[in-house]
Amino acid sequence: MQITIRELTKTFGSTPVLKGVSLEIRSGELFFLLGPSGCGKTTLLRLVAGFYPPDSGDVRFGDRCVNDVPPHLRNTGMVFQSYALWPHMTVAENVAYGLDVRSVPAKERAQRVREALGMVRMEDLADRTPNQLSGGQQQRVALARALVIRPDVLLLDEPLSNLDARLRLEMRDEIRRLHQELKLTTIYVTHDQKEALSLADRMAVLRGGVIEQLADPRTVYRRPSSRFVADFIGESNWLEGEIEEAGDQRLVARTGIGDFEASPRAGVQRGMKVWVGIRPEALDWAEGGTNVIEAELRQTNYLGEIEEYVLAVGEASFKCFVQNPERVLAPGTKLKMRVRPDDLLVLPR
Ligand code: ATP
């Protein structure tokens, strides 16, 4: 089911929360709405679910405008952060609920509940009540309950936020597997960039009720459209710069610690004031060549799989990630690091 959202606006009281959002979600896509708290992602999801009417604009499922269709007739399955299971019902009864409401005959109902519990690997716990389940298991039940109605669209609102780190990873794999199996058009709201980067086909980064960037995860991470997006999706070291050269082959940005060469980018002209950004993992050991940074080690933070260096670079403080470090360096060590031209972020200032 393709979802088309056109010029959607929504104001609560005097606060405009969505300011004209347009986007198209492809049939079968795992689409993420991402952004900081209060940017309007849950509101957008709820407008798609039909819990709120829009002030203006429309939501289409396929060719059909669903603005006037109530939530229970949109055939969407929804999963909430809080699981929202009925505590007095068993797992099977919770999952069957949506079928009861739809008056599905008992035999078919039992069959579909088994099938849905099978999808999330919870058949064996069908007779338990939610308080006899772990958080991850409860969220599986919530997923089964959303899937049992055979929805055209699956809506997930921060489904993993209440789980601990290990369970979040496990459920991420589970959601990926289910999506690959079922190919359901899915909208997934989160403020967790790792969740979005690891699962999304495409994502929209929202800021203050507008879409700041809409692209696939690699593009958002490697070619963010603004410093806001770059900072939201990962860490960066930033330098103020100005474009010295903007050719077909390369870009050169002048900064307080020297010139940096970047691969060519559209929309960058000579004289433009820019932010030059370097992701901490893009810094690599250097002998010489282009984009070399001379630094002094201030501090090391050992994190197991990586070591985080805090570097003094001129007046600035840079963060650098070194993977699988083989030796411990003492503070005060002089280092030469480099960044590949294609890894450099160059964004309007
Ligand atoms: P979070 O990650 O914190 O859930 P969000 O991006 O999902 O944030 P929304 O829940 O869409 O943000 O809320 C956007 C803004 O709209 C917030 O300022 C919020 O206080 C306000 N808001 C949301 N729902 C309502 C409501 N029913 N009545 C009044 N204001 C609301």
Tab-separated table of C-alpha atoms and ligand atoms in Angstrom:
chain	number	residue	atom	x	y	z
A	1	MET	CA	0.000	0.000	0.000
A	2	GLN	CA	1.508	3.316	-1.048
A	3	ILE	CA	0.918	6.233	1.319
A	4	THR	CA	0.899	9.784	0.015
A	5	ILE	CA	0.958	12.680	2.440
A	6	ARG	CA	0.274	16.065	0.928
A	7	GLU	CA	0.804	19.470	2.540
A	8	LEU	CA	-0.273	18.233	5.947
A	9	THR	CA	-0.650	20.818	8.712
A	10	LYS	CA	-1.668	20.420	12.339
A	11	THR	CA	-1.795	22.970	15.146
A	12	PHE	CA	-2.470	22.233	18.803
A	13	GLY	CA	-3.784	25.359	20.534
A	14	SER	CA	-1.545	28.071	19.148
A	15	THR	CA	1.411	25.722	18.458
A	16	PRO	CA	1.874	24.672	14.842
A	17	VAL	CA	3.226	21.123	15.085
A	18	LEU	CA	3.209	20.121	11.397
A	19	LYS	CA	3.814	22.910	8.920
A	20	GLY	CA	3.011	21.465	5.531
A	21	VAL	CA	4.562	17.999	5.348
A	22	SER	CA	4.560	16.197	1.998
A	23	LEU	CA	6.016	12.778	1.396
A	24	GLU	CA	5.380	9.531	-0.385
A	25	ILE	CA	5.942	6.169	1.255
A	26	ARG	CA	6.375	3.378	-1.248
A	27	SER	CA	4.464	0.155	-1.094
A	28	GLY	CA	6.381	-2.358	1.037
A	29	GLU	CA	8.806	0.223	2.328
A	30	LEU	CA	10.179	0.369	5.884
A	31	PHE	CA	10.043	4.128	6.313
A	32	PHE	CA	11.360	6.007	9.348
A	33	LEU	CA	10.250	9.295	10.846
A	34	LEU	CA	13.173	10.571	12.837
A	35	GLY	CA	13.846	13.727	14.784
A	36	PRO	CA	14.325	15.265	18.211
A	37	SER	CA	11.618	15.316	20.853
A	38	GLY	CA	8.715	17.557	19.907
A	39	CYS	CA	9.485	17.752	16.156
A	40	GLY	CA	6.054	16.307	15.298
A	41	LYS	CA	6.829	12.707	14.331
A	42	THR	CA	4.232	11.089	16.600
A	43	THR	CA	1.648	13.633	15.489
A	44	LEU	CA	2.355	12.740	11.850
A	45	LEU	CA	2.013	9.020	12.622
A	46	ARG	CA	-1.275	9.652	14.416
A	47	LEU	CA	-2.619	11.588	11.459
A	48	VAL	CA	-1.797	8.591	9.269
A	49	ALA	CA	-3.528	6.293	11.778
A	50	GLY	CA	-6.535	8.621	11.843
A	51	PHE	CA	-6.414	9.481	15.561
A	52	TYR	CA	-6.397	13.204	14.691
A	53	PRO	CA	-7.861	14.976	11.680
A	54	PRO	CA	-5.432	17.262	9.826
A	55	ASP	CA	-6.082	21.035	9.761
A	56	SER	CA	-5.312	20.958	6.049
A	57	GLY	CA	-3.726	18.651	3.516
A	58	ASP	CA	-4.487	14.995	2.975
A	59	VAL	CA	-3.412	11.423	3.592
A	60	ARG	CA	-3.926	8.877	0.811
A	61	PHE	CA	-3.709	5.095	1.034
A	62	GLY	CA	-3.165	4.087	-2.578
A	63	ASP	CA	-5.601	6.214	-4.606
A	64	ARG	CA	-8.004	6.732	-1.723
A	65	CYS	CA	-8.034	9.868	0.449
A	66	VAL	CA	-8.541	8.583	4.012
A	67	ASN	CA	-9.021	11.955	5.756
A	68	ASP	CA	-12.616	11.092	6.616
A	69	VAL	CA	-12.045	7.390	7.313
A	70	PRO	CA	-12.044	6.584	11.068
A	71	PRO	CA	-8.995	4.762	12.494
A	72	HIS	CA	-10.652	1.320	12.823
A	73	LEU	CA	-11.572	1.336	9.125
A	74	ARG	CA	-8.095	2.236	7.834
A	75	ASN	CA	-6.773	-1.297	8.322
A	76	THR	CA	-3.595	-0.160	10.051
A	77	GLY	CA	-1.829	-2.113	12.776
A	78	MET	CA	-0.244	0.009	15.481
A	79	VAL	CA	2.445	-0.738	18.059
A	80	PHE	CA	3.117	1.689	20.904
A	81	GLN	CA	6.158	2.280	23.079
A	82	SER	CA	4.147	1.209	26.148
A	83	TYR	CA	2.978	-2.113	24.558
A	84	ALA	CA	-0.596	-1.248	25.645
A	85	LEU	CA	-1.563	-4.868	26.347
A	86	TRP	CA	-4.624	-5.746	28.404
A	87	PRO	CA	-3.221	-6.978	31.744
A	88	HIS	CA	-6.175	-9.257	32.553
A	89	MET	CA	-6.115	-11.088	29.210
A	90	THR	CA	-3.767	-13.871	28.157
A	91	VAL	CA	-1.314	-13.413	25.306
A	92	ALA	CA	-3.682	-15.254	22.940
A	93	GLU	CA	-6.663	-13.154	24.058
A	94	ASN	CA	-4.698	-9.944	23.605
A	95	VAL	CA	-3.766	-10.948	20.086
A	96	ALA	CA	-7.321	-12.092	19.303
A	97	TYR	CA	-8.789	-8.755	20.388
A	98	GLY	CA	-8.659	-7.083	16.973
A	99	LEU	CA	-10.333	-10.134	15.432
A	100	ASP	CA	-13.092	-10.168	18.064
A	101	VAL	CA	-13.882	-6.562	17.221
A	102	ARG	CA	-14.034	-7.548	13.547
A	103	SER	CA	-16.320	-10.531	14.364
A	104	VAL	CA	-14.000	-13.087	12.795
A	105	PRO	CA	-15.434	-16.614	13.374
A	106	ALA	CA	-13.894	-18.579	16.275
A	107	LYS	CA	-12.122	-21.224	14.183
A	108	GLU	CA	-10.451	-18.747	11.872
A	109	ARG	CA	-9.654	-16.538	14.857
A	110	ALA	CA	-7.760	-19.311	16.660
A	111	GLN	CA	-5.867	-20.145	13.480
A	112	ARG	CA	-4.862	-16.531	12.839
A	113	VAL	CA	-3.809	-15.961	16.458
A	114	ARG	CA	-1.542	-19.022	16.225
A	115	GLU	CA	-0.139	-17.761	12.942
A	116	ALA	CA	0.547	-14.264	14.337
A	117	LEU	CA	2.161	-15.642	17.482
A	118	GLY	CA	4.264	-17.879	15.265
A	119	MET	CA	5.486	-14.869	13.297
A	120	VAL	CA	6.912	-13.330	16.471
A	121	ARG	CA	7.953	-16.719	17.920
A	122	MET	CA	5.616	-16.585	20.894
A	123	GLU	CA	3.400	-19.664	20.312
A	124	ASP	CA	4.635	-21.330	23.487
A	125	LEU	CA	3.595	-18.464	25.762
A	126	ALA	CA	0.049	-18.034	24.452
A	127	ASP	CA	-1.559	-18.768	27.829
A	128	ARG	CA	0.485	-16.375	29.927
A	129	THR	CA	-0.666	-12.934	31.018
A	130	PRO	CA	1.434	-9.847	30.198
A	131	ASN	CA	2.837	-9.557	33.751
A	132	GLN	CA	4.449	-12.985	33.264
A	133	LEU	CA	6.421	-11.722	30.251
A	134	SER	CA	9.653	-9.754	29.802
A	135	GLY	CA	9.525	-6.358	28.059
A	136	GLY	CA	10.781	-7.872	24.818
A	137	GLN	CA	8.157	-10.616	24.936
A	138	GLN	CA	5.414	-8.079	25.636
A	139	GLN	CA	6.508	-6.086	22.611
A	140	ARG	CA	6.393	-9.248	20.487
A	141	VAL	CA	2.794	-9.749	21.610
A	142	ALA	CA	2.005	-6.147	20.701
A	143	LEU	CA	3.515	-6.810	17.249
A	144	ALA	CA	1.478	-10.015	16.855
A	145	ARG	CA	-1.660	-8.098	17.832
A	146	ALA	CA	-0.931	-5.515	15.140
A	147	LEU	CA	-0.193	-8.179	12.507
A	148	VAL	CA	-3.099	-10.522	13.206
A	149	ILE	CA	-5.586	-8.200	11.497
A	150	ARG	CA	-3.492	-8.442	8.290
A	151	PRO	CA	-3.068	-4.699	8.093
A	152	ASP	CA	-2.267	-2.821	4.890
A	153	VAL	CA	0.009	-0.537	6.890
A	154	LEU	CA	2.022	-1.117	10.057
A	155	LEU	CA	2.625	1.893	12.316
A	156	LEU	CA	5.318	1.652	14.990
A	157	ASP	CA	5.666	4.425	17.568
A	158	GLU	CA	9.022	4.127	19.371
A	159	PRO	CA	8.447	0.381	19.765
A	160	LEU	CA	11.837	-0.356	21.320
A	161	SER	CA	12.282	2.614	23.670
A	162	ASN	CA	11.228	0.719	26.798
A	163	LEU	CA	13.649	-2.149	26.226
A	164	ASP	CA	17.215	-2.478	27.471
A	165	ALA	CA	20.105	-2.245	25.007
A	166	ARG	CA	20.472	-5.988	24.344
A	167	LEU	CA	16.757	-6.553	23.828
A	168	ARG	CA	16.572	-3.525	21.545
A	169	LEU	CA	19.153	-5.137	19.279
A	170	GLU	CA	17.302	-8.448	19.343
A	171	MET	CA	13.972	-6.798	18.515
A	172	ARG	CA	15.611	-4.754	15.753
A	173	ASP	CA	16.593	-8.027	14.076
A	174	GLU	CA	13.093	-9.344	14.661
A	175	ILE	CA	11.468	-6.324	13.025
A	176	ARG	CA	13.882	-6.555	10.083
A	177	ARG	CA	13.079	-10.243	9.610
A	178	LEU	CA	9.316	-9.667	9.836
A	179	HIS	CA	9.504	-6.824	7.357
A	180	GLN	CA	11.515	-8.908	4.905
A	181	GLU	CA	9.001	-11.738	5.223
A	182	LEU	CA	5.790	-9.718	5.071
A	183	LYS	CA	6.863	-6.715	2.952
A	184	LEU	CA	4.298	-4.580	4.780
A	185	THR	CA	4.349	-0.840	4.234
A	186	THR	CA	5.655	0.304	7.604
A	187	ILE	CA	6.105	3.702	9.225
A	188	TYR	CA	8.410	3.636	12.197
A	189	VAL	CA	8.815	6.609	14.544
A	190	THR	CA	11.959	6.912	16.627
A	191	HIS	CA	14.478	9.388	17.948
A	192	ASP	CA	17.144	6.661	17.972
A	193	GLN	CA	19.372	7.236	14.970
A	194	LYS	CA	21.005	3.791	15.192
A	195	GLU	CA	17.607	2.119	14.919
A	196	ALA	CA	16.804	4.194	11.853
A	197	LEU	CA	20.204	3.768	10.185
A	198	SER	CA	20.186	0.017	10.666
A	199	LEU	CA	16.613	-0.703	9.573
A	200	ALA	CA	15.282	2.016	7.273
A	201	ASP	CA	14.811	1.771	3.536
A	202	ARG	CA	14.416	5.549	3.662
A	203	MET	CA	13.936	8.087	6.408
A	204	ALA	CA	12.613	11.601	6.875
A	205	VAL	CA	14.393	13.755	9.446
A	206	LEU	CA	11.925	16.239	10.912
A	207	ARG	CA	12.711	19.531	12.557
A	208	GLY	CA	10.058	21.806	14.014
A	209	GLY	CA	7.254	20.286	11.932
A	210	VAL	CA	9.002	20.294	8.556
A	211	ILE	CA	11.075	17.661	6.756
A	212	GLU	CA	14.722	18.678	6.833
A	213	GLN	CA	15.932	15.719	4.730
A	214	LEU	CA	14.389	12.644	3.141
A	215	ALA	CA	16.764	9.976	1.857
A	216	ASP	CA	18.205	6.514	2.446
A	217	PRO	CA	20.328	5.970	5.581
A	218	ARG	CA	23.730	6.171	3.881
A	219	THR	CA	22.872	9.435	2.151
A	220	VAL	CA	21.555	10.968	5.365
A	221	TYR	CA	24.720	9.962	7.231
A	222	ARG	CA	27.298	10.708	4.554
A	223	ARG	CA	25.603	13.619	2.782
A	224	PRO	CA	23.393	15.328	5.371
A	225	SER	CA	21.581	18.347	3.991
A	226	SER	CA	22.365	20.559	6.988
A	227	ARG	CA	24.425	20.693	10.128
A	228	PHE	CA	21.238	19.980	12.074
A	229	VAL	CA	20.795	16.647	10.279
A	230	ALA	CA	24.510	15.822	10.555
A	231	ASP	CA	24.436	16.432	14.324
A	232	PHE	CA	21.215	14.552	14.814
A	233	ILE	CA	22.321	11.430	12.972
A	234	GLY	CA	25.869	11.206	14.364
A	235	GLU	CA	28.841	13.045	15.826
A	236	SER	CA	31.112	15.463	13.972
A	237	ASN	CA	34.029	17.780	14.525
A	238	TRP	CA	33.216	21.139	12.982
A	239	LEU	CA	35.403	23.885	11.539
A	240	GLU	CA	34.302	27.197	10.092
A	241	GLY	CA	35.432	27.436	6.508
A	242	GLU	CA	35.088	29.227	3.211
A	243	ILE	CA	35.129	27.668	-0.251
A	244	GLU	CA	38.336	28.515	-2.114
A	245	GLU	CA	37.797	26.320	-5.133
A	246	ALA	CA	34.637	24.642	-6.449
A	247	GLY	CA	35.584	22.644	-9.544
A	248	ASP	CA	34.286	19.543	-11.299
A	249	GLN	CA	37.041	17.401	-9.792
A	250	ARG	CA	37.333	18.758	-6.286
A	251	LEU	CA	36.342	21.316	-3.700
A	252	VAL	CA	38.756	23.165	-1.482
A	253	ALA	CA	37.604	24.710	1.790
A	254	ARG	CA	39.867	27.054	3.739
A	255	THR	CA	39.706	26.738	7.524
A	256	GLY	CA	41.638	28.093	10.510
A	257	ILE	CA	43.823	24.948	10.538
A	258	GLY	CA	44.491	24.772	6.806
A	259	ASP	CA	42.857	23.864	3.511
A	260	PHE	CA	40.692	20.761	3.161
A	261	GLU	CA	39.944	18.990	-0.062
A	262	ALA	CA	36.526	17.421	-0.576
A	263	SER	CA	34.933	15.517	-3.433
A	264	PRO	CA	32.765	17.804	-5.599
A	265	ARG	CA	29.267	18.609	-4.332
A	266	ALA	CA	26.297	20.215	-6.023
A	267	GLY	CA	25.289	23.684	-4.878
A	268	VAL	CA	28.649	24.748	-3.446
A	269	GLN	CA	30.246	27.870	-4.907
A	270	ARG	CA	33.487	29.717	-4.427
A	271	GLY	CA	33.315	32.218	-1.567
A	272	MET	CA	30.528	30.330	0.215
A	273	LYS	CA	30.764	30.226	3.992
A	274	VAL	CA	30.575	26.625	5.124
A	275	TRP	CA	30.863	24.214	8.004
A	276	VAL	CA	33.538	21.646	7.367
A	277	GLY	CA	32.660	18.496	9.308
A	278	ILE	CA	34.691	15.416	10.101
A	279	ARG	CA	33.039	12.362	11.628
A	280	PRO	CA	35.162	10.936	14.495
A	281	GLU	CA	35.507	7.579	12.686
A	282	ALA	CA	36.626	9.281	9.451
A	283	LEU	CA	39.944	10.324	11.023
A	284	ASP	CA	42.708	7.906	10.168
A	285	TRP	CA	46.450	7.698	10.818
A	286	ALA	CA	48.493	9.661	8.274
A	287	GLU	CA	52.079	9.984	7.113
A	288	GLY	CA	51.477	12.826	4.696
A	289	GLY	CA	49.245	13.763	1.751
A	290	THR	CA	46.028	15.801	1.661
A	291	ASN	CA	43.769	16.705	4.547
A	292	VAL	CA	46.351	16.003	7.230
A	293	ILE	CA	45.605	17.276	10.713
A	294	GLU	CA	48.335	17.760	13.295
A	295	ALA	CA	46.980	17.064	16.744
A	296	GLU	CA	47.985	16.454	20.310
A	297	LEU	CA	46.308	13.744	22.342
A	298	ARG	CA	44.558	15.146	25.408
A	299	GLN	CA	42.644	12.164	26.683
A	300	THR	CA	41.727	8.607	25.782
A	301	ASN	CA	38.444	6.922	26.660
A	302	TYR	CA	38.605	3.154	26.300
A	303	LEU	CA	35.259	1.762	25.124
A	304	GLY	CA	36.157	-1.836	24.295
A	305	GLU	CA	35.714	-2.131	20.558
A	306	ILE	CA	36.905	1.417	20.022
A	307	GLU	CA	39.085	3.933	21.766
A	308	GLU	CA	37.881	7.515	21.787
A	309	TYR	CA	40.622	10.118	21.529
A	310	VAL	CA	40.099	13.704	22.532
A	311	LEU	CA	42.535	15.693	20.417
A	312	ALA	CA	43.726	19.287	20.579
A	313	VAL	CA	43.735	20.581	16.999
A	314	GLY	CA	44.864	24.204	17.025
A	315	GLU	CA	42.331	25.919	19.264
A	316	ALA	CA	39.724	23.243	18.648
A	317	SER	CA	38.966	19.983	20.412
A	318	PHE	CA	38.354	17.001	18.106
A	319	LYS	CA	36.958	13.592	18.815
A	320	CYS	CA	38.414	10.609	16.997
A	321	PHE	CA	37.437	6.912	17.118
A	322	VAL	CA	40.158	4.316	16.698
A	323	GLN	CA	38.898	0.812	16.142
A	324	ASN	CA	40.450	-2.156	17.912
A	325	PRO	CA	43.414	-0.141	19.256
A	326	GLU	CA	46.633	-2.108	19.553
A	327	ARG	CA	48.512	0.218	21.873
A	328	VAL	CA	47.801	2.750	24.572
A	329	LEU	CA	48.980	6.260	23.822
A	330	ALA	CA	49.915	8.708	26.559
A	331	PRO	CA	48.323	12.146	26.763
A	332	GLY	CA	50.618	14.692	25.097
A	333	THR	CA	51.492	12.343	22.187
A	334	LYS	CA	51.693	14.215	18.868
A	335	LEU	CA	49.582	12.644	16.140
A	336	LYS	CA	49.029	13.102	12.435
A	337	MET	CA	45.566	12.190	11.246
A	338	ARG	CA	43.913	12.469	7.858
A	339	VAL	CA	40.428	12.449	6.416
A	340	ARG	CA	39.532	11.204	2.925
A	341	PRO	CA	38.109	13.948	0.664
A	342	ASP	CA	34.930	11.948	0.105
A	343	ASP	CA	34.331	11.630	3.867
A	344	LEU	CA	34.406	15.372	4.501
A	345	LEU	CA	31.087	17.058	5.270
A	346	VAL	CA	30.716	20.484	3.638
A	347	LEU	CA	27.520	22.264	4.651
A	348	PRO	CA	26.158	25.798	4.405
A	349	ARG	CA	26.864	27.998	7.393
B	1	ATP	P1	8.663	12.788	21.167
B	1	ATP	O1	9.884	12.134	20.586
B	1	ATP	O2	8.967	13.533	22.432
B	1	ATP	O3	7.488	11.864	21.284
B	1	ATP	P2	7.512	13.940	18.757
B	1	ATP	O4	8.420	14.396	17.692
B	1	ATP	O5	6.829	12.643	18.544
B	1	ATP	O6	8.255	13.964	20.145
B	1	ATP	P3	4.879	15.044	18.971
B	1	ATP	O7	4.410	14.065	20.007
B	1	ATP	O8	4.371	14.901	17.598
B	1	ATP	O9	6.455	15.099	18.945
B	1	ATP	O10	4.548	16.479	19.541
B	1	ATP	C1	4.896	17.667	18.855
B	1	ATP	C2	4.416	18.865	19.664
B	1	ATP	O11	3.004	18.853	19.737
B	1	ATP	C3	4.914	18.889	21.087
B	1	ATP	O12	5.248	20.213	21.397
B	1	ATP	C4	3.740	18.415	21.884
B	1	ATP	O13	3.747	18.976	23.171
B	1	ATP	C5	2.560	18.902	21.064
B	1	ATP	N1	1.398	18.008	21.170
B	1	ATP	C6	1.334	16.727	20.781
B	1	ATP	N2	0.114	16.200	20.984
B	1	ATP	C7	-0.632	17.177	21.518
B	1	ATP	C8	-2.005	17.270	21.955
B	1	ATP	N3	-2.830	16.221	21.840
B	1	ATP	N4	-2.406	18.448	22.467
B	1	ATP	C9	-1.582	19.490	22.563
B	1	ATP	N5	-0.281	19.479	22.162
B	1	ATP	C10	0.190	18.339	21.651
